[in-house]
mmCIF file of C-alpha atoms in Angstrom:
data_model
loop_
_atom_site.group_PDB
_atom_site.id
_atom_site.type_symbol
_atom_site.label_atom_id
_atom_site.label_comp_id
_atom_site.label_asym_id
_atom_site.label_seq_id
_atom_site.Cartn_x
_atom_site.Cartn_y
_atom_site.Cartn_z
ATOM 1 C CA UNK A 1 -2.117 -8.345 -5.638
ATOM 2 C CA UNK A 2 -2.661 -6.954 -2.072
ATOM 3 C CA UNK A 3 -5.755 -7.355 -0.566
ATOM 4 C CA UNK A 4 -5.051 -6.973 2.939
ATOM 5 C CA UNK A 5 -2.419 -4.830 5.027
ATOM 6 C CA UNK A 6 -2.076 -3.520 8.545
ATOM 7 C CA UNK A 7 -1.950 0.414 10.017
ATOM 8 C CA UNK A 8 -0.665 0.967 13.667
ATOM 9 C CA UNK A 9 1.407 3.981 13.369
ATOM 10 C CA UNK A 10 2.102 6.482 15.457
ATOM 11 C CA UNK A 11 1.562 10.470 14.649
ATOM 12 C CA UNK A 12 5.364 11.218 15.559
ATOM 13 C CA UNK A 13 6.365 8.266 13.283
ATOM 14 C CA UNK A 14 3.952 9.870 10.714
ATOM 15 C CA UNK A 15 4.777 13.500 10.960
ATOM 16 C CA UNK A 16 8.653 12.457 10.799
ATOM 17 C CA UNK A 17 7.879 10.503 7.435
ATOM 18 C CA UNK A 18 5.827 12.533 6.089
ATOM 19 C CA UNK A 19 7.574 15.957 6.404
ATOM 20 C CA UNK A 20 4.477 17.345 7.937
ATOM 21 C CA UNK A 21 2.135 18.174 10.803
ATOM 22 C CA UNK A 22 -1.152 16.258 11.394
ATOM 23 C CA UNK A 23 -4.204 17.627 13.414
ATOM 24 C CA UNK A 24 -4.524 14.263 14.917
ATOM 25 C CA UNK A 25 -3.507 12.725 17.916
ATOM 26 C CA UNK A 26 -1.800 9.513 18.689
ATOM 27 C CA UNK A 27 -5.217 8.089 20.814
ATOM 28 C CA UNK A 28 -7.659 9.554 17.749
ATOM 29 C CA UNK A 29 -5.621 7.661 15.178
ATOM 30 C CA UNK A 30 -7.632 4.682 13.745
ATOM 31 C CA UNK A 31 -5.744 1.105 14.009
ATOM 32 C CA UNK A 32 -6.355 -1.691 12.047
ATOM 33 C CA UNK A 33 -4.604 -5.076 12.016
ATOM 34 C CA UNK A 34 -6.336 -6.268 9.375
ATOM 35 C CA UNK A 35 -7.465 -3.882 7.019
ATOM 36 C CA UNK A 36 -9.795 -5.593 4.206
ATOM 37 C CA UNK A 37 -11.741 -4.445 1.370
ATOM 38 C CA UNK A 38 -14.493 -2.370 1.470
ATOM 39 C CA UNK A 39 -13.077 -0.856 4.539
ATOM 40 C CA UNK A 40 -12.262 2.489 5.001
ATOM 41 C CA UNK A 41 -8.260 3.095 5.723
ATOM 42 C CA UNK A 42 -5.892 6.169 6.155
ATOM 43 C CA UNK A 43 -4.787 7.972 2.778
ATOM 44 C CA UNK A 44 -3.012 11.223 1.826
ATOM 45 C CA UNK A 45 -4.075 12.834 -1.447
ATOM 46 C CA UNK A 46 -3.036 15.386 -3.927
ATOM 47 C CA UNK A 47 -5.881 17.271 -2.600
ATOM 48 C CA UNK A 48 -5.208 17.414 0.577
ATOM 49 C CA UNK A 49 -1.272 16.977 0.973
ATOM 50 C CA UNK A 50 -1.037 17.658 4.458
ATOM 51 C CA UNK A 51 -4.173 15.838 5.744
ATOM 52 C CA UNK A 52 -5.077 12.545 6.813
ATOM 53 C CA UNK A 53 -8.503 10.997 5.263
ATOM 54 C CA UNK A 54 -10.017 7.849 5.485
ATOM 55 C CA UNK A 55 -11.506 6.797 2.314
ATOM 56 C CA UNK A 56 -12.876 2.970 1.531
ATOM 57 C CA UNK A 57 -10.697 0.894 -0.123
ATOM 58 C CA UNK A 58 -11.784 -0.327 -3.436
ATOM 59 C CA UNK A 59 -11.958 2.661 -6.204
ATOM 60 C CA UNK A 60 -15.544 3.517 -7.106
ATOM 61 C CA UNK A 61 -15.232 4.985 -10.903
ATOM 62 C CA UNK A 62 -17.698 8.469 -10.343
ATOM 63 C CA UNK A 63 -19.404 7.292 -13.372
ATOM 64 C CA UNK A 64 -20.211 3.693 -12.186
ATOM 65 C CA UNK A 65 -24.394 2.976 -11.218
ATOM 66 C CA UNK A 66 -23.144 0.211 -8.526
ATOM 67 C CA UNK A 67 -21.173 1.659 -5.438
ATOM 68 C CA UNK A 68 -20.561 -2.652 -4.579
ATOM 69 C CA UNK A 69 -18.007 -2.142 -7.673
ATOM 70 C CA UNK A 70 -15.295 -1.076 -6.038
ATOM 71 C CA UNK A 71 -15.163 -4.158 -3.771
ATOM 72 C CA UNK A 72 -13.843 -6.059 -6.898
ATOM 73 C CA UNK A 73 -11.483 -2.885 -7.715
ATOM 74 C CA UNK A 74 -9.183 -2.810 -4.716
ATOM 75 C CA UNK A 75 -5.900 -2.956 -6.466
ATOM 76 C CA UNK A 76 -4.893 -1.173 -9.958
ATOM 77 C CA UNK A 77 -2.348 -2.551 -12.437
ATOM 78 C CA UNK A 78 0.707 -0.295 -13.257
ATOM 79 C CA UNK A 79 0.885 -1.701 -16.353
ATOM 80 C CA UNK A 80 -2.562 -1.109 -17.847
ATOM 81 C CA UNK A 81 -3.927 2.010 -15.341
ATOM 82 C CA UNK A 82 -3.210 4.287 -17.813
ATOM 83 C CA UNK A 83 -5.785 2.681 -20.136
ATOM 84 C CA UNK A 84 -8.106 1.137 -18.112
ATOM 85 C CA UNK A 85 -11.310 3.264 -18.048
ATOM 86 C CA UNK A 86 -11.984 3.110 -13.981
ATOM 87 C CA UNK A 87 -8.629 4.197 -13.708
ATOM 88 C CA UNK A 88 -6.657 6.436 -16.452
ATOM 89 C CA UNK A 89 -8.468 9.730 -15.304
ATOM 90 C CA UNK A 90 -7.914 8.655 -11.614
ATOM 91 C CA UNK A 91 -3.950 7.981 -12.562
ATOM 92 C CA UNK A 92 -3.568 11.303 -14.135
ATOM 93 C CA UNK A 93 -5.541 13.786 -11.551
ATOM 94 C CA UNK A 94 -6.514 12.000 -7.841
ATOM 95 C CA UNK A 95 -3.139 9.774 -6.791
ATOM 96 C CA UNK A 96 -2.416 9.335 -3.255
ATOM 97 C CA UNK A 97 -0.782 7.935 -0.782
ATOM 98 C CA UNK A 98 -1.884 4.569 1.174
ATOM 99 C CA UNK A 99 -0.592 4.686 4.833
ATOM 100 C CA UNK A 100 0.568 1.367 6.671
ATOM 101 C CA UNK A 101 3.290 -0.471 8.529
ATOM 102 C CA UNK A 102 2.894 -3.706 6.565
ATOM 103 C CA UNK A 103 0.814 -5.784 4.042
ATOM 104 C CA UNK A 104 0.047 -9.717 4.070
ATOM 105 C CA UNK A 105 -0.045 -11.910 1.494
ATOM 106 C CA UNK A 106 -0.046 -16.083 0.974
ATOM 107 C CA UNK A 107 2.054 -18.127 -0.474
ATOM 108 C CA UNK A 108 0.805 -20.868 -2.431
ATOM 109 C CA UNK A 109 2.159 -24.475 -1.771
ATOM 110 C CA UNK A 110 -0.172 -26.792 -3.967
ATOM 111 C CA UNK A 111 -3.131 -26.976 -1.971
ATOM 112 C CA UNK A 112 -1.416 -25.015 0.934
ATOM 113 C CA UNK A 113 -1.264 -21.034 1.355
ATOM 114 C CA UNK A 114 0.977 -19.839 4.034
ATOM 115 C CA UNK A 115 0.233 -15.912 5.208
ATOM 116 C CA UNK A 116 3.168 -14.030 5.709
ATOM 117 C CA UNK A 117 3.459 -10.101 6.894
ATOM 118 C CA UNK A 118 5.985 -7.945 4.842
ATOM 119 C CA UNK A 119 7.349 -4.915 6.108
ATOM 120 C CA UNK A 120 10.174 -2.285 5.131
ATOM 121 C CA UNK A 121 13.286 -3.548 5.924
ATOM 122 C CA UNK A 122 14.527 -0.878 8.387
ATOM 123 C CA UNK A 123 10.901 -0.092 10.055
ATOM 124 C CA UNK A 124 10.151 2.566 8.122
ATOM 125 C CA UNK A 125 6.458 3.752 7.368
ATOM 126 C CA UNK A 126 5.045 1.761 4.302
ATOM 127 C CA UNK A 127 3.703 4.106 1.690
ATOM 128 C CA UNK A 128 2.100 2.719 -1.257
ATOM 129 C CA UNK A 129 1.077 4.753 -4.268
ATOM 130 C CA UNK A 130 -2.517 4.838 -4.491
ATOM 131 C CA UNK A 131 -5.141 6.610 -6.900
ATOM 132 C CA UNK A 132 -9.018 7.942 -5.774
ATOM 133 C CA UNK A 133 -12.242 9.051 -7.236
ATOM 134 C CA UNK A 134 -15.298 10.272 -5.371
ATOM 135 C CA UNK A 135 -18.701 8.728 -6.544
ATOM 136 C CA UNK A 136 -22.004 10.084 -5.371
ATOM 137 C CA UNK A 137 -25.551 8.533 -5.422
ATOM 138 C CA UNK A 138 -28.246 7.053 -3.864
ATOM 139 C CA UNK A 139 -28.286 10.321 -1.724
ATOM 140 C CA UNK A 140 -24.258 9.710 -0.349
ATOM 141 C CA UNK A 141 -20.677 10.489 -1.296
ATOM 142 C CA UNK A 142 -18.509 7.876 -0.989
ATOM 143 C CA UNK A 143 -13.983 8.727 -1.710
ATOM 144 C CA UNK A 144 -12.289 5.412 -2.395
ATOM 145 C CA UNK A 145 -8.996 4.698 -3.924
ATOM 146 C CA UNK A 146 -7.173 1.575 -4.983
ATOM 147 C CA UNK A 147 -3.216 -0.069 -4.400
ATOM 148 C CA UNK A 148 -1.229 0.213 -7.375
ATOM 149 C CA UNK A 149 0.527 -2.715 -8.134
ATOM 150 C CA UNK A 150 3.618 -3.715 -9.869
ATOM 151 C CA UNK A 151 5.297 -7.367 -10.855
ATOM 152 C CA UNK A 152 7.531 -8.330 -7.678
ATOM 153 C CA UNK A 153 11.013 -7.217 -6.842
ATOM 154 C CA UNK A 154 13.247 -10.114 -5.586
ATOM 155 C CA UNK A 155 12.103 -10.683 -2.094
ATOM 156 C CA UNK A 156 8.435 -10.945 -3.212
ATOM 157 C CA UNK A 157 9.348 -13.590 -6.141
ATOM 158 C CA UNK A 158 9.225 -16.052 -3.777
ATOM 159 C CA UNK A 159 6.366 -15.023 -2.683
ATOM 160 C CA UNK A 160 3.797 -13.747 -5.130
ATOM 161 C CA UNK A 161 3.969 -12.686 -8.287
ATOM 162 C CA UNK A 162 2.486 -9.116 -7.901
ATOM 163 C CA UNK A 163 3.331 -6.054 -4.828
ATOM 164 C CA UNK A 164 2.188 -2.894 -3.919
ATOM 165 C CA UNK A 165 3.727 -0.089 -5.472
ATOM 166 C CA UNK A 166 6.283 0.805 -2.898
ATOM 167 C CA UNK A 167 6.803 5.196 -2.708
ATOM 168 C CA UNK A 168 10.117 4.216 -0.109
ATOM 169 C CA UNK A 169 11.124 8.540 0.098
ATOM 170 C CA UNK A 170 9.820 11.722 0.623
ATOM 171 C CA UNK A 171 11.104 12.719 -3.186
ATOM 172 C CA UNK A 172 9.298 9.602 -4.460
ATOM 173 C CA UNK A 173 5.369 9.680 -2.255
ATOM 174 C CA UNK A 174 6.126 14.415 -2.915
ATOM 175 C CA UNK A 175 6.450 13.139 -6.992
ATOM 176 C CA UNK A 176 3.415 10.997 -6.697
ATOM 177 C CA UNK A 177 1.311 13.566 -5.692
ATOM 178 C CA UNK A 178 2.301 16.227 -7.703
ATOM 179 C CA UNK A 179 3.399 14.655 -10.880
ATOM 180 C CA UNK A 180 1.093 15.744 -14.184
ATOM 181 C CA UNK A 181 2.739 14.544 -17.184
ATOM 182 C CA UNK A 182 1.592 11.377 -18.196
ATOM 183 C CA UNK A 183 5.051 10.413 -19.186
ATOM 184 C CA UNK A 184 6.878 10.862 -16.122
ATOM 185 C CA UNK A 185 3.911 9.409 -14.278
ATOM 186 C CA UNK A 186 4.228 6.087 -15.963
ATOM 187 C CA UNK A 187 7.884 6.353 -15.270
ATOM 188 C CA UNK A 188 6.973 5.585 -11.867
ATOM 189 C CA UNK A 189 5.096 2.944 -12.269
ATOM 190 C CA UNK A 190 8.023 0.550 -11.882
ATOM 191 C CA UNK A 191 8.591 -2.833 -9.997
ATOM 192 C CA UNK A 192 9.712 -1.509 -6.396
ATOM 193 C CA UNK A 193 13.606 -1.878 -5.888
ATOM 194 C CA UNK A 194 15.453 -4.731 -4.276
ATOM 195 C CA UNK A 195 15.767 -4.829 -0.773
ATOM 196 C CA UNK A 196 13.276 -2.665 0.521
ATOM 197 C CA UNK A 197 11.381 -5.459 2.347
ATOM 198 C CA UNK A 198 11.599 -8.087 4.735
ATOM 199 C CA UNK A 199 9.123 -10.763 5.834
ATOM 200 C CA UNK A 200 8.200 -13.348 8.177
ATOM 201 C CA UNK A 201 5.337 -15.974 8.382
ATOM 202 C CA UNK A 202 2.414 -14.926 10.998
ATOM 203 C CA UNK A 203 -0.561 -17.377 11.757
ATOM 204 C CA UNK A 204 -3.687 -18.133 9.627
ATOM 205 C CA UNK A 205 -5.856 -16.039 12.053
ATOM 206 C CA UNK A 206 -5.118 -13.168 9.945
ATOM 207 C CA UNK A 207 -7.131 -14.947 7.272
ATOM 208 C CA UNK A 208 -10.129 -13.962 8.919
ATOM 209 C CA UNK A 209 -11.260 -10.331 8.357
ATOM 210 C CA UNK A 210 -12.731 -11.309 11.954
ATOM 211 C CA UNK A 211 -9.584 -11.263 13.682
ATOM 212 C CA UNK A 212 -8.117 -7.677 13.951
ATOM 213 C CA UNK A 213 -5.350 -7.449 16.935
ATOM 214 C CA UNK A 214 -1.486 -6.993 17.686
ATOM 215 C CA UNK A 215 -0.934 -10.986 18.100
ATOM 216 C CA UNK A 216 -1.489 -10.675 13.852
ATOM 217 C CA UNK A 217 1.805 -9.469 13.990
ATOM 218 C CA UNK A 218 3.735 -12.402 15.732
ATOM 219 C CA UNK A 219 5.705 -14.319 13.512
ATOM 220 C CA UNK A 220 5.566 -18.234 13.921
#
């Protein structure tokens, strides 16, 4: 799975990437060293292609009675989102694009887990395919989205045994968004190729939602 990842990104880094222009500047740009659930983080959608929105992490299905749902739906499975009833409307009309520099996750060592931060091999921008729904009640409106995820590639076997959905190209994250045949969408829904990532161990600080600063990026 991936349940927590990091965003401090420039707008030049972002605009280069991206093949676009953001209304934004560098000192209004939101980072987070430790994004977690339930928190709101920066996505592009088919909606709004050439926008930035911050929408909470953890998919809200519109037709769900408890908004505290989507802090148990954080990540999507490629292999059943097409069915699942949360997600298969959200897969086929609302994808997006999940913005960060890097995600964490913990390898387990019998009783152990060791946190490491995993990054794209060459610094690029990390862009993970994403769906979204918008859910109103109780008098608010509320956009979330979810991480698609995928089995691992072979840097993350050691690892974990799941990863984000990894869009590495601008023809890849431009199909993602625009993509409407069910067919060709699932085609993407692949285990990321090898050698887009590298990785390093960090300290257990980051396990703390608590702790949110640049030092969660030094490696041990």
């Amino acid at each position: 799975m991936c349940g927590r990842y990091s965003f401090s990104t420039s707008k030049a880094k972002l605009e280069a990437e991206l093949g676009t222009t953001l209304e934004i500047e560098d000192d209004e740009l939101q980072y987070n060293y430790n994004i977690a659930p339930t928190q709101r983080a920066y996505i592009v959608s088919n909606q709004a292609p050439g926008a930035l929105q911050l929408f909470q992490w953890g998919l809200i299905p519109s037709w769900s009675k408890d908004p505290k749902m989507g802090g148990k739906m954080i990540n999507a499975r490629a292999e059943t989102v097409l069915e699942k009833p949360a997600f298969r409307n959200a897969i086929r009309q609302r994808r997006c694009l999940v913005l960060a520099d890097s995600f964490y996750e913990w390898k387990k060592e019998g009783k152990d887990k060791t946190p490491f931060r995993i990054l794209p091999a060459q610094g690029e921008l990390l862009v993970m395919g994403g769906i979204w729904e918008t859910w109103r009640g109780e008098g608010k409106v509320i956009h979330s989205f979810s991480i698609i995820t995928t089995g691992p590639n072979a840097e993350m076997m050691p690892i974990h045994d799941r990863m984000p959905l990894v869009l590495p190209d601008r023809e890849s994250r431009q199909l993602w968004l625009e993509e409407r045949n069910p067919a060709l969408i699932e085609e993407m829904l692949h285990v990321p190729a090898d050698g887009l990532l590298k990785m390093y161990q960090v300290s257990d600080t980051v396990n703390s939602v608590r702790n949110n600063g640049e030092e969660l990026h030094e490696g041990l």
